[in-house]
Short mmCIF file of C-alpha atoms in Angstrom, two decimals:
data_model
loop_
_atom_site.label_atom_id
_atom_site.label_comp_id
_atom_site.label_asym_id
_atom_site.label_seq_id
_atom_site.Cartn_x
_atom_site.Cartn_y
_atom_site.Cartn_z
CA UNK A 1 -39.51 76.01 60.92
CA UNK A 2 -39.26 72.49 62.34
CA UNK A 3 -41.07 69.52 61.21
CA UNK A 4 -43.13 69.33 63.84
CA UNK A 5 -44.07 73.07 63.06
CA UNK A 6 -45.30 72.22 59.44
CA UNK A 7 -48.93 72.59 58.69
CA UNK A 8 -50.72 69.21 58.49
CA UNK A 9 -50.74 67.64 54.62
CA UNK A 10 -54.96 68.02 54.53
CA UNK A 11 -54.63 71.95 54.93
CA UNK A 12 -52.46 72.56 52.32
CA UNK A 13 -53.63 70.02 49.94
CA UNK A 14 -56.92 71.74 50.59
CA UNK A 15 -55.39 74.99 49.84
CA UNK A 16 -53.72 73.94 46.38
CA UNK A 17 -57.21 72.26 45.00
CA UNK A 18 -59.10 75.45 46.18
CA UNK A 19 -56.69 77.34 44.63
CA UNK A 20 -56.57 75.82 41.50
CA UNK A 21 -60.53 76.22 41.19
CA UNK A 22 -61.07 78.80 42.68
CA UNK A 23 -63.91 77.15 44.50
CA UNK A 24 -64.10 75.41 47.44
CA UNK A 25 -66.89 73.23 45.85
CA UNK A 26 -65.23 72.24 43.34
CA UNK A 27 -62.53 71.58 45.35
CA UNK A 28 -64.75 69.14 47.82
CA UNK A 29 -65.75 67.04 45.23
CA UNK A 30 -62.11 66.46 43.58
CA UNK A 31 -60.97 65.84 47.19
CA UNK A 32 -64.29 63.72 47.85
CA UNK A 33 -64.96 66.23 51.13
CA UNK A 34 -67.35 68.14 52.17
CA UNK A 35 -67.12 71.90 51.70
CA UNK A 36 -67.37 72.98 54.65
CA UNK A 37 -64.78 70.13 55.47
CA UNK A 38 -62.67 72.58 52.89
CA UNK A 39 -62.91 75.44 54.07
CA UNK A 40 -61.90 74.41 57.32
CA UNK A 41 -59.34 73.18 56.39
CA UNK A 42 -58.15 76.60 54.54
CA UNK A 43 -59.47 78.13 57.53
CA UNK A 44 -56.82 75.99 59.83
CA UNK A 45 -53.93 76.90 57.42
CA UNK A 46 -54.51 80.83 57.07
CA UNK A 47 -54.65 80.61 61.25
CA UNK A 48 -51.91 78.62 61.30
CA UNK A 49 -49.58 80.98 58.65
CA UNK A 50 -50.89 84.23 60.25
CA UNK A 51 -52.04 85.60 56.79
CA UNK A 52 -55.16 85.10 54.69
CA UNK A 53 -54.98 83.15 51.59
CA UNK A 54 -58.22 84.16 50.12
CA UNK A 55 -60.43 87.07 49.83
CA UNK A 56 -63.85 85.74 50.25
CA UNK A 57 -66.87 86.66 47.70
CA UNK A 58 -70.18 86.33 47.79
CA UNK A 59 -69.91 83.84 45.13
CA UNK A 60 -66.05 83.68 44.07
CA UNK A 61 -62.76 83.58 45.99
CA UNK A 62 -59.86 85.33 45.02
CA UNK A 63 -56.00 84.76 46.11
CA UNK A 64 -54.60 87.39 48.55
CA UNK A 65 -50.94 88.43 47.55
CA UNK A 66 -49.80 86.28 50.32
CA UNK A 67 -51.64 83.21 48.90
CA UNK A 68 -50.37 83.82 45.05
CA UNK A 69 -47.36 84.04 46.63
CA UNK A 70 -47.43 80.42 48.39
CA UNK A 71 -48.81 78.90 46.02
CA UNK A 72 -45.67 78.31 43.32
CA UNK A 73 -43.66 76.71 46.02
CA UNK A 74 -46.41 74.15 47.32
CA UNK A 75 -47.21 73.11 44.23
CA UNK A 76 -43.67 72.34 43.10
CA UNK A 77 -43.71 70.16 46.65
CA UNK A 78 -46.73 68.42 45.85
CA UNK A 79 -44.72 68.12 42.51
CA UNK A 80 -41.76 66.46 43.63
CA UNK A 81 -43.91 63.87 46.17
CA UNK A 82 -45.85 63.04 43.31
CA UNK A 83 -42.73 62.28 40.88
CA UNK A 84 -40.68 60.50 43.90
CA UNK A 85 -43.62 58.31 44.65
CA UNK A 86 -43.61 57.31 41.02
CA UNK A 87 -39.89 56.48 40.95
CA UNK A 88 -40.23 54.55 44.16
CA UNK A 89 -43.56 52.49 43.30
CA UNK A 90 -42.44 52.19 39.85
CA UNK A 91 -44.98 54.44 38.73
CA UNK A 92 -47.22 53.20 35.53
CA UNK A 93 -46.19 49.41 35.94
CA UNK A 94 -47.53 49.27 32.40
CA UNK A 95 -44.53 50.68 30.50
CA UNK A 96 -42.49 51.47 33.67
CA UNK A 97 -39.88 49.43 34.59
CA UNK A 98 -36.75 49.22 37.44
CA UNK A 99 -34.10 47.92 36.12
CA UNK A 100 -30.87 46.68 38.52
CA UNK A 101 -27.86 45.87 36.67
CA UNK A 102 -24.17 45.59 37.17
CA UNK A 103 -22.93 48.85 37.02
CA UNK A 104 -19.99 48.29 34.41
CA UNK A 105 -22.56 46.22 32.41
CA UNK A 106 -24.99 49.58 32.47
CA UNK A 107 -22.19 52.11 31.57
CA UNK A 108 -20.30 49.98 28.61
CA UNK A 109 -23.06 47.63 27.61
CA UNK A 110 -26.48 49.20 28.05
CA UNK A 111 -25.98 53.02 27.43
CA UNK A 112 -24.85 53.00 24.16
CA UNK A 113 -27.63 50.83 22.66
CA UNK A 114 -30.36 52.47 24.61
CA UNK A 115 -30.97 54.50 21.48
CA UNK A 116 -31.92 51.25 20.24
CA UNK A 117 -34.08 50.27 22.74
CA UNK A 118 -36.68 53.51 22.81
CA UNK A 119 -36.43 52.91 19.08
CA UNK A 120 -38.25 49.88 19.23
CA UNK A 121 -40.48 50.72 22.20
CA UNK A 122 -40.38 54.84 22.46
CA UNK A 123 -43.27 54.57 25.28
CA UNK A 124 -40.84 52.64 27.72
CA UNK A 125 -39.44 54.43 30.77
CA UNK A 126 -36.73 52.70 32.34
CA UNK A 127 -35.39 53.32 36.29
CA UNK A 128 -32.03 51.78 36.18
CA UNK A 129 -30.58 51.17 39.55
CA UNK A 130 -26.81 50.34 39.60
CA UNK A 131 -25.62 48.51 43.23
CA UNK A 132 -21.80 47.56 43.32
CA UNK A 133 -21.97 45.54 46.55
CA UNK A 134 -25.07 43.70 47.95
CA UNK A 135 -26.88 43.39 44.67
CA UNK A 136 -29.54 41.47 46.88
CA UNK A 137 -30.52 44.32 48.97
CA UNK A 138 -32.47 46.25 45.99
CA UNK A 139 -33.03 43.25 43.71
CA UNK A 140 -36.59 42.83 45.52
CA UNK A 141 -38.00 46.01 44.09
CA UNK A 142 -36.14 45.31 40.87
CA UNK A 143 -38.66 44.18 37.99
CA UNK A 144 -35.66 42.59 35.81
CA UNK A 145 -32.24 42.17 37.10
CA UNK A 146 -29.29 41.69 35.28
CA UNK A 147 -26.14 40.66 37.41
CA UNK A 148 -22.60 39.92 37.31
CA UNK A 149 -21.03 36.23 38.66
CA UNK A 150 -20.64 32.72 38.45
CA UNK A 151 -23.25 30.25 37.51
CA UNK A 152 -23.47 28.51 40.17
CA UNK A 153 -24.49 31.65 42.26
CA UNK A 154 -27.54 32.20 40.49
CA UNK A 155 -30.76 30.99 40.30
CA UNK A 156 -32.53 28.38 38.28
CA UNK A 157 -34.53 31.04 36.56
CA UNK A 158 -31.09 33.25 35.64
CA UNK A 159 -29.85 33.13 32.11
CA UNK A 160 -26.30 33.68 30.89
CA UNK A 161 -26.32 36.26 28.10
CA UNK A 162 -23.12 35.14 26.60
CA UNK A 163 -19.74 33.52 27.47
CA UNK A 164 -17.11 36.17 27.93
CA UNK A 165 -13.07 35.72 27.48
CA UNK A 166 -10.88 38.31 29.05
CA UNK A 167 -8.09 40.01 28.10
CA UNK A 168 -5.63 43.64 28.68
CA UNK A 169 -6.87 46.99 27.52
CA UNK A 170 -5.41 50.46 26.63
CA UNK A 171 -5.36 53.72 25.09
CA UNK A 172 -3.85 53.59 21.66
CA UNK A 173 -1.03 55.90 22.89
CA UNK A 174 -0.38 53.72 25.48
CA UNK A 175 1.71 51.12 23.91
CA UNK A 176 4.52 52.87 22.09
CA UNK A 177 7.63 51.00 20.98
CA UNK A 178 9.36 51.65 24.57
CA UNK A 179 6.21 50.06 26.05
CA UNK A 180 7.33 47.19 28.64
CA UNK A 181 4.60 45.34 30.93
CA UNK A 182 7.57 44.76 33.70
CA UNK A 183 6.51 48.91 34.21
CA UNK A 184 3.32 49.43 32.96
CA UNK A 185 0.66 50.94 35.30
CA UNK A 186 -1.90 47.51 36.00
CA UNK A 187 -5.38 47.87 37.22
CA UNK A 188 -7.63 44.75 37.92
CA UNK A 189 -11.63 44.59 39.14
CA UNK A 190 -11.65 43.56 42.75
CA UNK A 191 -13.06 40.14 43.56
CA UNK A 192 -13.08 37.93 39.89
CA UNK A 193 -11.33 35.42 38.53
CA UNK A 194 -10.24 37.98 35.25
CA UNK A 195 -7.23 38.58 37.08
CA UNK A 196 -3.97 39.63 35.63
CA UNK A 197 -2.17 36.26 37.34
CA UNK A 198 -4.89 34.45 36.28
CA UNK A 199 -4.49 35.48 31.94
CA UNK A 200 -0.73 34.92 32.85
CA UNK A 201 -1.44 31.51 34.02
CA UNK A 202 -3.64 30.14 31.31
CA UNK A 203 -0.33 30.79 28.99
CA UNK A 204 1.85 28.35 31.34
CA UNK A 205 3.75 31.68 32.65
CA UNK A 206 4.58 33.06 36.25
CA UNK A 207 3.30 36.47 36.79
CA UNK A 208 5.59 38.70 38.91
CA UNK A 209 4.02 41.62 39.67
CA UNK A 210 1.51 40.52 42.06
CA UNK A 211 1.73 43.57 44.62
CA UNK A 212 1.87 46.33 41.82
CA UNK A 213 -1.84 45.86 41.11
CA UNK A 214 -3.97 49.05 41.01
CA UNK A 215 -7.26 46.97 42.69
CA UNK A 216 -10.84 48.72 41.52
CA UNK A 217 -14.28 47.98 43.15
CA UNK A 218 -16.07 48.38 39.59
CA UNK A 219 -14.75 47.61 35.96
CA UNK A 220 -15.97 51.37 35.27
CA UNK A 221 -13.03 52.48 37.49
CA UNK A 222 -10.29 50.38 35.83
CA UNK A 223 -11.67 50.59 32.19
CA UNK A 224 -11.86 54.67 32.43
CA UNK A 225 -8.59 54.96 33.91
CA UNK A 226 -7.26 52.24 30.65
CA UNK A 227 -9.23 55.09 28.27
CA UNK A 228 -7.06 57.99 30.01
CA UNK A 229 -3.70 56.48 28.86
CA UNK A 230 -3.50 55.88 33.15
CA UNK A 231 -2.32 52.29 32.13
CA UNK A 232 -3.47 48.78 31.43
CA UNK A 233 -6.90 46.85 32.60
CA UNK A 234 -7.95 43.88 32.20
CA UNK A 235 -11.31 43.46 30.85
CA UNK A 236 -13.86 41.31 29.29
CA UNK A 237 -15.82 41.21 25.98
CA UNK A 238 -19.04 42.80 26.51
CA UNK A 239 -17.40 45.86 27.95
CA UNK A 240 -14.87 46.77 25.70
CA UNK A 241 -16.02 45.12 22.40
CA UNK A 242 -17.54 48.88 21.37
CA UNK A 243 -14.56 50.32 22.45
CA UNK A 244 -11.93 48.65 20.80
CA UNK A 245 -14.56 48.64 17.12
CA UNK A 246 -14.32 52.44 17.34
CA UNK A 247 -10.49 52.63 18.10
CA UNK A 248 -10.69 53.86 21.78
CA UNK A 249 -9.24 50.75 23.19
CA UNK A 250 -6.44 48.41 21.86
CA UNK A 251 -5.18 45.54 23.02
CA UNK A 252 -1.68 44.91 23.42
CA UNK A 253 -1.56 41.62 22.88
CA UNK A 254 -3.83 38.46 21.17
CA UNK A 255 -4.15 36.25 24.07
CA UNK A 256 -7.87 35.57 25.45
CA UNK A 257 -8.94 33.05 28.08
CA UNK A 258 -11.96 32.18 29.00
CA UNK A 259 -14.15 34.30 31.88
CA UNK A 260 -15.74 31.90 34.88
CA UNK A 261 -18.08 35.07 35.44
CA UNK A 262 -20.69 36.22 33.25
CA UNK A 263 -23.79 38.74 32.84
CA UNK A 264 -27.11 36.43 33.73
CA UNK A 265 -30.68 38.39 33.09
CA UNK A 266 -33.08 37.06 36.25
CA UNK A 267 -36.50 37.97 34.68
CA UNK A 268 -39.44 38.71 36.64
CA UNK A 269 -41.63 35.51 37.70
CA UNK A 270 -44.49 34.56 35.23
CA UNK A 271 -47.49 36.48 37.48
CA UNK A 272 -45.01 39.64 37.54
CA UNK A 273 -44.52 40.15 33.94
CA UNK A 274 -45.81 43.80 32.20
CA UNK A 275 -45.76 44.93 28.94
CA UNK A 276 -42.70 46.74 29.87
CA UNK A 277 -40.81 44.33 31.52
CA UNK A 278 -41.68 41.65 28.32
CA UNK A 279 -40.86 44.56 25.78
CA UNK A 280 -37.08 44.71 27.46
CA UNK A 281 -36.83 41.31 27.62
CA UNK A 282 -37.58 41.05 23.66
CA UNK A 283 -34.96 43.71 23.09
CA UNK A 284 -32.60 42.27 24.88
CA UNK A 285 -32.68 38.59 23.92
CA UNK A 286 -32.74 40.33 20.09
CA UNK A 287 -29.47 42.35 20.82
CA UNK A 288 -27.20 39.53 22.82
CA UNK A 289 -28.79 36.49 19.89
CA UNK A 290 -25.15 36.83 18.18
CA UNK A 291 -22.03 35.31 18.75
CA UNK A 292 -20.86 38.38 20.65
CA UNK A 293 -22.48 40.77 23.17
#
């Protein structure tokens, strides 16, 4: 069956109600039809499917076997267009909130203190939308943003949640006492100034190995492939600081310099703010307060 052979969205809605109540009375006044408007409609859809969906009483209806059987799968459609108009309207806007953030940020920063975040406010329902490229195309819909670049990029209204220094990364096992950086697998983010030449420059030294750099489009990429033993990333402070606490990362040597980029949150404007948006914006000015993220 085509699209254009589908029965038209009244009929079946009119179906499910009547179904549901058994009644097409009761159904006409949860629909805010008439019921003969109802029963046409039914009427329509059983001439339309070739089978009756009811057996008609003098003062009850009853399901057919072909209607029970129709039934389960239009309700789980009406199901699924209810929940994907919620995740695309944002639903409740009361304690429903999109969130767009950098995708590295989301995976390294973010998940693992989520815990903390339905702790404080359990009612909150986050829709976290992660662009790598064209942040601007979904920001729009976005009711706090949280995005990855230089100052001077962003707004007025953006605020930088902390400085960041960057610095290699790798597996434990990674570094044995044979370990030499002339041969070590190097990965970089695409497109930032963190750049291996870059941390070898703020040390007064010439790095070689320009065209032996594993290039990644997100620091999820280069920082997994640094937690496989694949070789050595550079990263930054927010996204590994977990990491190398719990012993998953290491790094190789003590060197830091300091990260043009940052995180910046872009909050929603004054006559947009909800209860949800100003509950995440309390959690996260309480959890980036500190010296570190």
């Amino acid at each position: 069956m085509t699209i254009s052979r589908l029965p038209p969205l009244t009929w079946l809605r009119a179906f499910e109600v009547t179904a549901r109540h058994l009644s097409f009375t009761r159904a006409a006044t949860e629909l805010n039809l008439t019921q003969s408007a109802v029963s046409q409609h039914v009427r329509r859809l059983e001439s339309f499917l070739g089978r009756d969906l009811f057996i008609r009483k003098t003062r009850t209806l009853e399901l057919t076997e072909d209607g029970a059987n129709y039934l389960p799968g239009l309700r789980e459609a009406f199901d699924l267009i209810a929940s994907s108009t919620r995740a695309f309207t944002g639903g409740d806007r009361g304690r429903n909130m999109t969130l767009q953030c950098n995708m590295a940020f989301s995976v390294f920063w973010l998940a693992p203190r989520l815990d903390r975040l339905y702790s404080m406010y359990p009612w909150l329902v986050l829709n976290i939308v992660t662009p790598i490229w064209d942040p601007e195309r979904h920001a729009a819909n976005a009711s706090v943003e949280i995005r990855f670049g230089r100052g001077e990029e962003m707004s007025e209204a953006a605020v930088r949640l902390a400085d960041e220094r960057f610095f290699p990364v790798c597996a434990p096992g990674y570094c044995s006492e044979a370990f030499d950086l002339q041969s070590a697998t190097l990965f970089d983010c695409a497109g930032i100034t963190g750049t291996w030449g870059n941390w070898f420059k703020t040390q007064g030294k010439e790095f070689t190995r320009d065209g032996e750099i594993n290039l990644t489009s997100t620091f999820v990429i280069a920082i997994t492939a640094a937690l496989s033993g694949a070789g050595i990333t550079m990263a930054h402070d927010s996204l590994v600081l977990n990491l190398l606490e719990k012993g998953d990362l290491v790094r190789p040597f003590e060197h830091t310099a300091p990260l043009r980029e940052g995180y910046f949150l872009l909050p929603p404007a004054t006559h947009a703010r909800t209860p949800a948006s100003d509950a995440f914006l309390h959690w996260i000015e309480k959890e980036t307060s500190g010296d570190d993220l």
